[in-house]
Coordinates of C-alpha atoms in Angstrom, one line a residue:
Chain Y
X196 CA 88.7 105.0 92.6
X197 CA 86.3 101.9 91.5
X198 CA 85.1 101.4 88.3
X199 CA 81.7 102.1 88.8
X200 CA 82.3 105.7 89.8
X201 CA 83.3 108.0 87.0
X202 CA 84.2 111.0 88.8
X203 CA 87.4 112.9 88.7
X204 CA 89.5 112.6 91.5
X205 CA 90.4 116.4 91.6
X206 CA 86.5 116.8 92.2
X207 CA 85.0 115.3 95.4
X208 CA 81.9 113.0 95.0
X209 CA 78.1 114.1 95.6
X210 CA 79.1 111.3 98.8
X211 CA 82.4 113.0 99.4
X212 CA 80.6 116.4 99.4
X213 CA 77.7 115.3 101.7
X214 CA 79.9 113.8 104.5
X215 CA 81.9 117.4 104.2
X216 CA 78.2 119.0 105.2
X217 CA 77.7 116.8 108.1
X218 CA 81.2 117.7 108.7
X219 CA 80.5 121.4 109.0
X220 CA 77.2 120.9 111.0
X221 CA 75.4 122.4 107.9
X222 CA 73.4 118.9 107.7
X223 CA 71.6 117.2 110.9
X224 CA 69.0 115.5 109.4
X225 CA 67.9 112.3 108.9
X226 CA 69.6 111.1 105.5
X227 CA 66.8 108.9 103.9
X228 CA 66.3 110.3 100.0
X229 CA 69.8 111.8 100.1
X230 CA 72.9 110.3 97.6
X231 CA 70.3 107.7 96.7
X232 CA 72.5 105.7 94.4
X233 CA 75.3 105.8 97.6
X234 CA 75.1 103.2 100.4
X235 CA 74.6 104.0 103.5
X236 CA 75.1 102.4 106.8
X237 CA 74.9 102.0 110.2
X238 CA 77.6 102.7 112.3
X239 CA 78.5 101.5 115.9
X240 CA 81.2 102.4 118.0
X241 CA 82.5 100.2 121.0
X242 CA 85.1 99.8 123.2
X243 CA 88.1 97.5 122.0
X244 CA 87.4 94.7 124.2
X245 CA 84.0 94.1 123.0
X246 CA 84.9 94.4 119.4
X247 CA 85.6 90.3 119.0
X248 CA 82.2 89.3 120.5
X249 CA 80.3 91.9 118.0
X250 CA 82.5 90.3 115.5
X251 CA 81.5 87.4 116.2
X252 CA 78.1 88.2 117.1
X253 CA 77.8 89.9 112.8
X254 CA 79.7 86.9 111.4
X255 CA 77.1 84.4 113.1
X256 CA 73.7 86.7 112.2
X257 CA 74.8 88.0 109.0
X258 CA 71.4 88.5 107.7
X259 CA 70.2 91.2 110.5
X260 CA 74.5 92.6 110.8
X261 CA 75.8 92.5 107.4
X262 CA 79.2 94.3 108.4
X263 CA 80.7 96.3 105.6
X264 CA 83.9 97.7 107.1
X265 CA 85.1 97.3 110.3
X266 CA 88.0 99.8 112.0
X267 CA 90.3 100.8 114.3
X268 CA 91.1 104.1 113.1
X269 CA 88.9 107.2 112.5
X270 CA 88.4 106.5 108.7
X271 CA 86.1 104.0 107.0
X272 CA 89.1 103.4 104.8
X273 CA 87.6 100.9 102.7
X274 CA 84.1 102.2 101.8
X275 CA 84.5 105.7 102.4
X276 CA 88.7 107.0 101.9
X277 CA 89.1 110.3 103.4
X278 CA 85.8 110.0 105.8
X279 CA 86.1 111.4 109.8
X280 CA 84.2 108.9 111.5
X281 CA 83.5 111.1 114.1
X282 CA 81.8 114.2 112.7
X283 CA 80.7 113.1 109.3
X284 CA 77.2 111.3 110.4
X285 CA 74.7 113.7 110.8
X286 CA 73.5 112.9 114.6
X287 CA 75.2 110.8 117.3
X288 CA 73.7 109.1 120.4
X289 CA 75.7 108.4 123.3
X290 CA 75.5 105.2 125.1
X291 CA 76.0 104.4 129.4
X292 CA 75.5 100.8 130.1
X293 CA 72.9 100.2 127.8
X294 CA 70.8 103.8 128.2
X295 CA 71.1 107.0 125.7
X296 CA 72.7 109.7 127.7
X297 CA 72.7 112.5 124.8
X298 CA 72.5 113.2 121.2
X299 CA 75.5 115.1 119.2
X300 CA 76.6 116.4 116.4
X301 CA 80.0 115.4 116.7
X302 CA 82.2 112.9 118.7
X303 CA 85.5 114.2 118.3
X304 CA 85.8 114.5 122.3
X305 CA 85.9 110.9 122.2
X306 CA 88.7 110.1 119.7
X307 CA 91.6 109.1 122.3
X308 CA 89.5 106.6 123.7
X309 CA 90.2 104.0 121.5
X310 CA 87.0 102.9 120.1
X311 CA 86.4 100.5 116.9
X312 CA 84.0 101.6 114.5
X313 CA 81.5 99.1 112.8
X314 CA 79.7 99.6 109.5
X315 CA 76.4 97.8 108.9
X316 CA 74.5 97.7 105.9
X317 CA 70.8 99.6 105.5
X318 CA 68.0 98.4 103.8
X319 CA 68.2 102.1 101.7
X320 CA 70.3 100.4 99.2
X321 CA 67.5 97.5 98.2
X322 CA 64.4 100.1 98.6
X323 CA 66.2 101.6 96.1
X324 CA 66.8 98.4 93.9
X325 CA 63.0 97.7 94.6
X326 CA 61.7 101.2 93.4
X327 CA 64.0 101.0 90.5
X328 CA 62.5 97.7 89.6
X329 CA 58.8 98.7 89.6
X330 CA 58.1 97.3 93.5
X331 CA 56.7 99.9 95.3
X332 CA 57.6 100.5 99.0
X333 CA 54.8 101.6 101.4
X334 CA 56.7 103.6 103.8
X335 CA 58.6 105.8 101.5
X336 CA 55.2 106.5 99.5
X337 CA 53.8 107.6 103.2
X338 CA 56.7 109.3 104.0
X339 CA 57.2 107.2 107.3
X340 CA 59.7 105.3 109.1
X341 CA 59.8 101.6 107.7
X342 CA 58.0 99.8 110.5
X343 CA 59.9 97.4 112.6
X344 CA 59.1 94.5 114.9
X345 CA 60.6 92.2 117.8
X346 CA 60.1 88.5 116.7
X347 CA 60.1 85.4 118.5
X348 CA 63.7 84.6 116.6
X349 CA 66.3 84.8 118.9
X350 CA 70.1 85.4 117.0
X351 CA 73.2 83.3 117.7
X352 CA 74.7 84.8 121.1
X353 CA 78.6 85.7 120.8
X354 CA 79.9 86.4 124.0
X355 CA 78.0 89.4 125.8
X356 CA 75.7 89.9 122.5
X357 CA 72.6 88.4 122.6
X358 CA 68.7 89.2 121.4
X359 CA 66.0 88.8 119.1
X360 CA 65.8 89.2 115.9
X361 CA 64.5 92.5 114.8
X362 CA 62.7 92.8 111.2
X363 CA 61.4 95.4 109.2
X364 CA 57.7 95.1 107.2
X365 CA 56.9 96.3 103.6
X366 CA 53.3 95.3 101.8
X367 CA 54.1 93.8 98.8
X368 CA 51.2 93.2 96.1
X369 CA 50.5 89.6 95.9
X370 CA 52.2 89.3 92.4
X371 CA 55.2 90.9 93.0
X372 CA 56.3 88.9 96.0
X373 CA 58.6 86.9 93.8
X374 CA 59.7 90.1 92.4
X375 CA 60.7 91.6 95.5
X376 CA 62.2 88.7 97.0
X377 CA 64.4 87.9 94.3
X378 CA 65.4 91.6 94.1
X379 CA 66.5 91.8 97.9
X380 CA 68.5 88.3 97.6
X381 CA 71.1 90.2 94.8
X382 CA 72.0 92.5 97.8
X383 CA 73.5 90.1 100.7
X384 CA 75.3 92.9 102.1
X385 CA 72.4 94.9 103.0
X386 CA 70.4 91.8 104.7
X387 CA 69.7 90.3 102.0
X388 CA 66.2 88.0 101.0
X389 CA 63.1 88.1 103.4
X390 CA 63.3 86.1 105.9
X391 CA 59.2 85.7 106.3
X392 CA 56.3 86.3 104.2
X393 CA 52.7 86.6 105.2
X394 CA 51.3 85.7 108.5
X395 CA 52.8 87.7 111.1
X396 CA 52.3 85.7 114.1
X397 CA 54.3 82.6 112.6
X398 CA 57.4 84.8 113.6
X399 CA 55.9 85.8 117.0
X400 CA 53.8 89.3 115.6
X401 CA 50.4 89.5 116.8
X402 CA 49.3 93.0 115.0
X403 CA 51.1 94.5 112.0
X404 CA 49.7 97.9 113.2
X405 CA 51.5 97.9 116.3
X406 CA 55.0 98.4 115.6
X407 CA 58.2 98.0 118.2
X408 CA 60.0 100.6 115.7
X409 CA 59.2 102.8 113.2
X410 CA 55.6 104.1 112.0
X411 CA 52.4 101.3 111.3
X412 CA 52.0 101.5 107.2
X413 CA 49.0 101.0 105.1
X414 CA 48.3 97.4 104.0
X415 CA 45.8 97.1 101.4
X416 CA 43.8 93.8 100.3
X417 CA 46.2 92.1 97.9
X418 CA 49.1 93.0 99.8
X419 CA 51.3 90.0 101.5
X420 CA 53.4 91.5 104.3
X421 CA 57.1 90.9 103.8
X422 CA 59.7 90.7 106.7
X423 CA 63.5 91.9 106.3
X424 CA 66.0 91.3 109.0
X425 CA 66.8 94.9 110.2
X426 CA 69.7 96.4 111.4
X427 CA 67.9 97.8 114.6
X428 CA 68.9 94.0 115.7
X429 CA 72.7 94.7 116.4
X430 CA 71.6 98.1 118.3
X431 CA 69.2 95.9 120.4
X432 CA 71.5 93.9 121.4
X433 CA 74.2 96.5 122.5
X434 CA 71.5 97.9 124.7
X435 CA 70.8 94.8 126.0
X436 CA 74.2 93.9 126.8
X437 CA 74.8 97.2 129.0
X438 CA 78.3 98.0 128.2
X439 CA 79.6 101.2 129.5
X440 CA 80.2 102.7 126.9
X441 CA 79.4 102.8 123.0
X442 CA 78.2 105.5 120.2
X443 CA 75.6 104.6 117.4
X444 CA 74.3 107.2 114.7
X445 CA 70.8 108.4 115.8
X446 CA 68.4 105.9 113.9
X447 CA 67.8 107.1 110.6
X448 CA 71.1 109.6 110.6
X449 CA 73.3 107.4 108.5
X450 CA 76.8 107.5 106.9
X451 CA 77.2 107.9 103.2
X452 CA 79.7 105.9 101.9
X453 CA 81.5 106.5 98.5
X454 CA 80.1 102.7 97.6
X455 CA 77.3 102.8 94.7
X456 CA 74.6 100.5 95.7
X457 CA 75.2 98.7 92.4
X458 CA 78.5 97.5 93.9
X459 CA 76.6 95.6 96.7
X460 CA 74.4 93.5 94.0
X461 CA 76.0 89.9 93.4
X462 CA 74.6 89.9 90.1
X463 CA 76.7 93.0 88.9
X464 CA 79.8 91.3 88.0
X465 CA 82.8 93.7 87.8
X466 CA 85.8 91.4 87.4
X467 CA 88.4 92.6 89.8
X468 CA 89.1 92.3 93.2
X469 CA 87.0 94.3 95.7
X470 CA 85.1 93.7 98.7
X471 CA 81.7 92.1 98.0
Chain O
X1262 CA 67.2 70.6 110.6
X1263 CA 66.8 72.9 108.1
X1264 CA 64.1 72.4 105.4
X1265 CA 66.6 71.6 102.5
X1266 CA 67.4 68.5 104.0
X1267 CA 64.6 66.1 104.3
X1268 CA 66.6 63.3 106.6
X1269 CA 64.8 62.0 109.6
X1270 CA 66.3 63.4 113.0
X1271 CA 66.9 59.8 113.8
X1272 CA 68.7 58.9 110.9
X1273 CA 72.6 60.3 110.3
X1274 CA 73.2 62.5 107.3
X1275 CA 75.3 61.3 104.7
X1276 CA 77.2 64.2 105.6
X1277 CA 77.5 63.1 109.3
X1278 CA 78.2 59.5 108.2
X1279 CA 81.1 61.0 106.4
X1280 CA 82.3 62.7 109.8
X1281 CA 82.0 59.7 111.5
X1282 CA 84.1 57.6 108.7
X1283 CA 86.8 60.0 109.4
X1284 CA 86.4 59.9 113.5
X1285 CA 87.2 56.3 112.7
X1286 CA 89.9 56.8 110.6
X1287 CA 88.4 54.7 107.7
X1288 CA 88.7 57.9 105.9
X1289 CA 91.8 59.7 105.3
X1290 CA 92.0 60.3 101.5
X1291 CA 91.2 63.9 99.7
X1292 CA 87.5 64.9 100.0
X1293 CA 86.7 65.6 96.2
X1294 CA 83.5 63.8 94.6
X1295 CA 82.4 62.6 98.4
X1296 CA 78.8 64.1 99.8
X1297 CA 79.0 66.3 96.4
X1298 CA 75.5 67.8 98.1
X1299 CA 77.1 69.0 100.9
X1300 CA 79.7 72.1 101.8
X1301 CA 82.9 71.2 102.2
X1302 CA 84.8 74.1 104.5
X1303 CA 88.5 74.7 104.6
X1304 CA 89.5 74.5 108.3
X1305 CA 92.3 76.8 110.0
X1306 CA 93.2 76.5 114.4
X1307 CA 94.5 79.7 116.1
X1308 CA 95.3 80.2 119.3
X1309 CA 92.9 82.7 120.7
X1310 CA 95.2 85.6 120.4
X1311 CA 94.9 85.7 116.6
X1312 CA 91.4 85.6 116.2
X1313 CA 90.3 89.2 116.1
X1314 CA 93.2 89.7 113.2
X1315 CA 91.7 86.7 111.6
X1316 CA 88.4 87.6 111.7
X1317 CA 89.2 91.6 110.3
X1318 CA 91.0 89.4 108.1
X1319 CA 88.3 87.9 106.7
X1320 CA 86.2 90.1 106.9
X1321 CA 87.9 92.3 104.7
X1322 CA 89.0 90.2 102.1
X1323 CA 85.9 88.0 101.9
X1324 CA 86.2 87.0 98.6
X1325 CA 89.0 85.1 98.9
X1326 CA 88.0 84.2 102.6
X1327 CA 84.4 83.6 102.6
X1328 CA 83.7 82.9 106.5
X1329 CA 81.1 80.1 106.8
X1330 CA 81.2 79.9 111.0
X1331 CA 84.2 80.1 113.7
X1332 CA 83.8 78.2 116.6
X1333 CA 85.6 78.6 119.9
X1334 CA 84.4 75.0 121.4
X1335 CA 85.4 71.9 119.1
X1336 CA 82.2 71.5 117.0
X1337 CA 81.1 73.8 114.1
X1338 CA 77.4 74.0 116.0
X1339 CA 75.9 76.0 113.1
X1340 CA 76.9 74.2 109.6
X1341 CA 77.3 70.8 111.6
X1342 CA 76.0 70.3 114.4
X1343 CA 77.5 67.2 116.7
X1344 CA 80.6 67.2 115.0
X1345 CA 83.9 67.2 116.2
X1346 CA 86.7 69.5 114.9
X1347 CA 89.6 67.7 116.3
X1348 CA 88.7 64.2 114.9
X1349 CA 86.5 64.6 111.9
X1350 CA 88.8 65.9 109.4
X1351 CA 90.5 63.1 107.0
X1352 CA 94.3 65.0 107.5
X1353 CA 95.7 67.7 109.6
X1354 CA 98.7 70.1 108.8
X1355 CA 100.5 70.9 112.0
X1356 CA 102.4 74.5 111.6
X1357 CA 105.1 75.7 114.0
X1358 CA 106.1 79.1 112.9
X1359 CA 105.3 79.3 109.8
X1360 CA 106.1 75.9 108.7
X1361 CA 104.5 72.3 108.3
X1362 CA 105.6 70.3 110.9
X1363 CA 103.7 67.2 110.8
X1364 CA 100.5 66.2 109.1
X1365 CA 98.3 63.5 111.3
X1366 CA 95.0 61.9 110.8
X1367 CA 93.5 63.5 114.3
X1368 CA 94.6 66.5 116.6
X1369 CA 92.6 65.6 120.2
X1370 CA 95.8 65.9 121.8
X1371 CA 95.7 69.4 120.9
X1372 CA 92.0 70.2 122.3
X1373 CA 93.0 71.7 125.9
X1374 CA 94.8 74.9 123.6
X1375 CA 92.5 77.0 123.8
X1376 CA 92.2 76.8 119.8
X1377 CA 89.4 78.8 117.5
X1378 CA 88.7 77.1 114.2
X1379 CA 87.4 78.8 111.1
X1380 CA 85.7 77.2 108.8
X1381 CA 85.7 78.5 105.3
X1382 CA 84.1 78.5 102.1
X1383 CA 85.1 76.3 99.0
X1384 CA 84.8 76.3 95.4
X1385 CA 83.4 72.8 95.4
X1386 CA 80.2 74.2 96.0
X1387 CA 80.6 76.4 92.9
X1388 CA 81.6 74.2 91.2
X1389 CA 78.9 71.2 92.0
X1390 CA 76.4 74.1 90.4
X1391 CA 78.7 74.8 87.1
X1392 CA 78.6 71.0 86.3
X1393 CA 75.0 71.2 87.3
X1394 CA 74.3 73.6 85.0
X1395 CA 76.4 72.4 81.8
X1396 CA 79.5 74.1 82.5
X1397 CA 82.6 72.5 82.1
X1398 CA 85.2 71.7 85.0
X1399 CA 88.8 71.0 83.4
X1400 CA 90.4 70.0 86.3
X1401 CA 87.9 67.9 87.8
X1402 CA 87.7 66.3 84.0
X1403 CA 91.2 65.8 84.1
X1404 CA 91.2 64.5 87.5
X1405 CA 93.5 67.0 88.7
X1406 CA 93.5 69.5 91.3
X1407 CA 92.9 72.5 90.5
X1408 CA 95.4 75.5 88.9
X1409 CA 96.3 78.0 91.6
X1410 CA 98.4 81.3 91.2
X1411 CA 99.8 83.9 93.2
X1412 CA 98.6 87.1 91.7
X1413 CA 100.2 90.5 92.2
X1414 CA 96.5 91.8 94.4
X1415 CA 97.4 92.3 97.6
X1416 CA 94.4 91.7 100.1
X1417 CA 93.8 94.3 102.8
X1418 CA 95.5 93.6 105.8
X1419 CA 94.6 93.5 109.3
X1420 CA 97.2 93.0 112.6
X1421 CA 99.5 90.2 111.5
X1422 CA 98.2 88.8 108.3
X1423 CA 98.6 89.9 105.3
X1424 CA 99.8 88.6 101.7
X1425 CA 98.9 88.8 98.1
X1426 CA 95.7 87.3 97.0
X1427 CA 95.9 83.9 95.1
X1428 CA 93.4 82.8 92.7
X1429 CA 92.4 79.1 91.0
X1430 CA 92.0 78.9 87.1
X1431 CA 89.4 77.2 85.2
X1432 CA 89.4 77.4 81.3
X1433 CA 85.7 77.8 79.8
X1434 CA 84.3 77.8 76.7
X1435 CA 83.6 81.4 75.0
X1436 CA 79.8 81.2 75.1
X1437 CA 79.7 80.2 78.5
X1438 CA 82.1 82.7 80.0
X1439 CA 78.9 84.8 81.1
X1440 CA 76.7 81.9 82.3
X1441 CA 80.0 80.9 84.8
X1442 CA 79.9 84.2 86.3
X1443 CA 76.4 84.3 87.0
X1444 CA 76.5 81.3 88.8
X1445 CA 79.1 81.7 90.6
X1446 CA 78.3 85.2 91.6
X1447 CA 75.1 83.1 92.9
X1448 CA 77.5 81.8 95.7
X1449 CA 79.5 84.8 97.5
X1450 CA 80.0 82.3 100.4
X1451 CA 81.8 80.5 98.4
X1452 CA 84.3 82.9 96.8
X1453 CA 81.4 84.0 94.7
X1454 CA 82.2 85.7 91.0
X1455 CA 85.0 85.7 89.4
X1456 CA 87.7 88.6 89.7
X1457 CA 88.9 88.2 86.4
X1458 CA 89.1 86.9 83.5
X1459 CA 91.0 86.5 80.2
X1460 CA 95.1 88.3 80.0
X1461 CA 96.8 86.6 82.9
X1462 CA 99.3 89.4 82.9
X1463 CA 96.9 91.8 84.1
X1464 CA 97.1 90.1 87.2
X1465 CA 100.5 89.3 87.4
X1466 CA 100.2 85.8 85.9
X1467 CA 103.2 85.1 83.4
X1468 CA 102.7 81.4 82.5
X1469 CA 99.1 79.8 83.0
X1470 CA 101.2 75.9 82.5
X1471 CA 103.3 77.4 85.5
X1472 CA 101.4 76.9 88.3
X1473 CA 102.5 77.9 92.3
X1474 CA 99.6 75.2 93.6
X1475 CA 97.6 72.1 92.6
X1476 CA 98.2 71.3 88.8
X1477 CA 98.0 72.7 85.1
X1478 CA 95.5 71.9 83.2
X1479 CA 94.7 72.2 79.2
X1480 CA 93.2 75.1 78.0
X1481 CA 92.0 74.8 73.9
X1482 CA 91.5 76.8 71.4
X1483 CA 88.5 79.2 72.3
X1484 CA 88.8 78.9 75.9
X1485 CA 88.7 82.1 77.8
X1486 CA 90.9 81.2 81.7
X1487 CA 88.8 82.8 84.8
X1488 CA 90.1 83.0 87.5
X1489 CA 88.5 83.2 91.1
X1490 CA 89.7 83.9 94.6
X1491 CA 91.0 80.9 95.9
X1492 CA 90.6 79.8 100.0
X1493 CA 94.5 78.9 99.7
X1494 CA 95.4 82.8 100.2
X1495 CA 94.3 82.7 104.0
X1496 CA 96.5 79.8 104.2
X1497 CA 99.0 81.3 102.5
X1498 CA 98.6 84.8 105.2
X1499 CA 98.8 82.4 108.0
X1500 CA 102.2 80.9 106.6
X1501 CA 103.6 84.7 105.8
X1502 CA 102.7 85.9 109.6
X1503 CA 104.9 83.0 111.0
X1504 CA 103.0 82.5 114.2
X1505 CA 104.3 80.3 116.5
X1506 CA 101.7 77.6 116.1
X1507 CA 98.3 76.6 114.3
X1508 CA 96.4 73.8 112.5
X1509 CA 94.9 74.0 109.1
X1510 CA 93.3 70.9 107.1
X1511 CA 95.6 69.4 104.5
X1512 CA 94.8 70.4 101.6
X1513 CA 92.0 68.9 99.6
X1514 CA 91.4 66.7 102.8
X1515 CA 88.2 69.2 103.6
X1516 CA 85.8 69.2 106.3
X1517 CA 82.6 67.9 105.0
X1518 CA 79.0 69.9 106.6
X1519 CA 75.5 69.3 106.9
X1520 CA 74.9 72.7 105.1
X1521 CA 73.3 71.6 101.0
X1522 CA 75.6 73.7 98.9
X1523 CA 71.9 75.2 97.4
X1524 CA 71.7 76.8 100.6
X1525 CA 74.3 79.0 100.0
X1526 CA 72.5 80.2 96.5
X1527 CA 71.0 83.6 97.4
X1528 CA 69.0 83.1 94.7
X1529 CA 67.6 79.9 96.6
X1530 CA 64.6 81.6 98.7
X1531 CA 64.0 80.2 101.8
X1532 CA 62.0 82.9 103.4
X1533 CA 63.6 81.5 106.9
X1534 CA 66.0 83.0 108.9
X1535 CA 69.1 81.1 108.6
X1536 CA 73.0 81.8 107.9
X1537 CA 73.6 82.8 104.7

């Protein structure tokens, strides 16, 4: 167990606990506002032979795919020991060359297919940095969907993966822009610094009230809008690729992983060897 | 070009004047002190059958093995552009199973292969911004090579590699035992913040004057050692798996980029997408 965690290993963790409901089907919700102080992440399954150009693909746009764990088993055995992939995230899709086919609970009829598992960081792990910090963040005030646009950015291809770069908006008030900026750019892991501040159509974004993704927020005078690179970016990109075959959480239906947030932020220096 | 660097397009980098010093063979010496502005990248050839493990690799031990970019044509097209792997390093390591076979000055007769290079991190970046920013460098005061030791941390494995981590040592005053942290934790592409620090033991260090690589150095009274993961430890994986052939750079002999080591500051905002 890490040093930042201070529970008993006879007990499981609030984490531990909530991947055990998701387990049992008890929760099939979206997971924003739950184990707040956990990260969570995306999670993408593919087919072996595809798992060197998504590699690739993360390693060369690690601001939009900051890969956490990558595996070849059903455990995230680094950021979540004990976990079961396949029924421990609240709502599956299921992809056919490129299209969603169904939504699931569980994925345990695909296990023997030999899949790798990839673990991308979520922006939940900053907003909550930012909120801590006195930044406020529009679209969990409005109790929306962070919105989320297609830029005129394209990432580094590798191999079949190719695409734009997707970000994610939040208002910032003018004064806090530093603030914000320099809280994001302690958490590389979870995409890190803005990569764009105030006008939109500089990165290819004509109106800020007409999202790709997500739900249009509130900007009020003062505000500079702020743009993330966002983990719908990697997704995009499997669905433009048209594989067979591939599973992704439902957006918003993350994994919990037994990682505090703290752990991701460069400026928290623990002293011993773990994955940063 | 990136905004950091203010060169006109028509005009070579120092950095690509560098290259071209060693394309020429003018240059074969180690790369310490040259194009201090500049990343310097360890560089490692595999055939292509060993790239996913090296990549998990790194992935999963990224401190120790900060991936900066792998390439499978012969020029690093993201951290510098128009270069060419197989001539601008100063020396070359040839490895047959395990062992150094030869060292030589250029490798083109090795191009057809099929070879991937990775290109990682090194602490001269790090340590460009300690001296920077008043902190001390023994070795580099000394003019030695840095203090390297096996520790007894074993990194996570993945397919063939595997081994225990190795770290460099670099005695610092008391008072600035904090401030060194902080900055280095500023650079996780670059081995980022230290993993320890003080009681060697505790990491399976006996004698800090007996070093497994590079050279001891002198540690005074009310010096406090730190030690950080060191790029030698992928190396040293590479060596342990025995494949039957690869290329890494000799050494000290490093590959010099066009990337400004204040790029890889996260606290250096660009607000611009870029590799980070």
């Amino acid at each position: 167990m890490s040093r930042f965690l201070d529970y008993n290993h006879d007990d499981p963790s609030p984490a531990q606990e909530f991947r055990l409901r998701c387990r049992t089907e008890e929760f099939r919700s979206p997971t924003a506002g739950y184990c707040m102080d956990f990260v969570q992440t995306n999670v993408t399954f593919l087919p072996q032979e595809y798992s060197t150009d998504f590699l690739l693909f993360c390693q060369r746009n690690p601001k939009p795919c900051p890969l956490l764990e990558m595996t070849t088993t059903k455990t995230a055995e680094i950021i979540a020991p004990g976990s079961n992939l396949y029924t421990d995230i609240p709502l599956y899709n299921i992809l056919e060359n490129g299209k969603i086919v169904k939504s699931c609970t569980n994925i345990e009829e695909y296990q023997d297919r030999g899949l790798n598992a990839f673990m991308l960081g979520c922006s939940f792990s900053f907003e909550h940095a930012l909120i801590k910090e006195g930044v406020p963040v529009r679209h969990i005030e409005e109790h929306k969907n962070v919105p989320m646009y297609i830029t005129n950015i394209d990432c580094r291809p590798a191999g079949v993966f190719r695409g734009p770069l997707i970000v994610s908006m939040r208002p910032i008030p003018a004064d806090l822009v530093n603030k914000a900026a320099e809280i994001s750019a302690r958490f590389p892991g979870v995409h890190g610094a803005p990569i764009h501040r105030g006008d939109p159509s500089l990165i290819g974004i004509k109106d800020l009230q007409k999202v790709d993704y997500g739900d249009a927020v509130t900007i009020n005078p003062g505000e500079v809008p702020m743009f993330w690179a966002c983990g719908v970016t990697p997704m995009q990109a499997i669905i433009t690729a048209k594989i067979p075959f591939a599973i992704t959480h439902s957006p918003g239906h993350m994994f919990i992983t037994d990682r505090a947030n703290s752990f991701l932020d460069v400026s928290n220096l623990t002293y011993k060897y773990e994955l940063r």
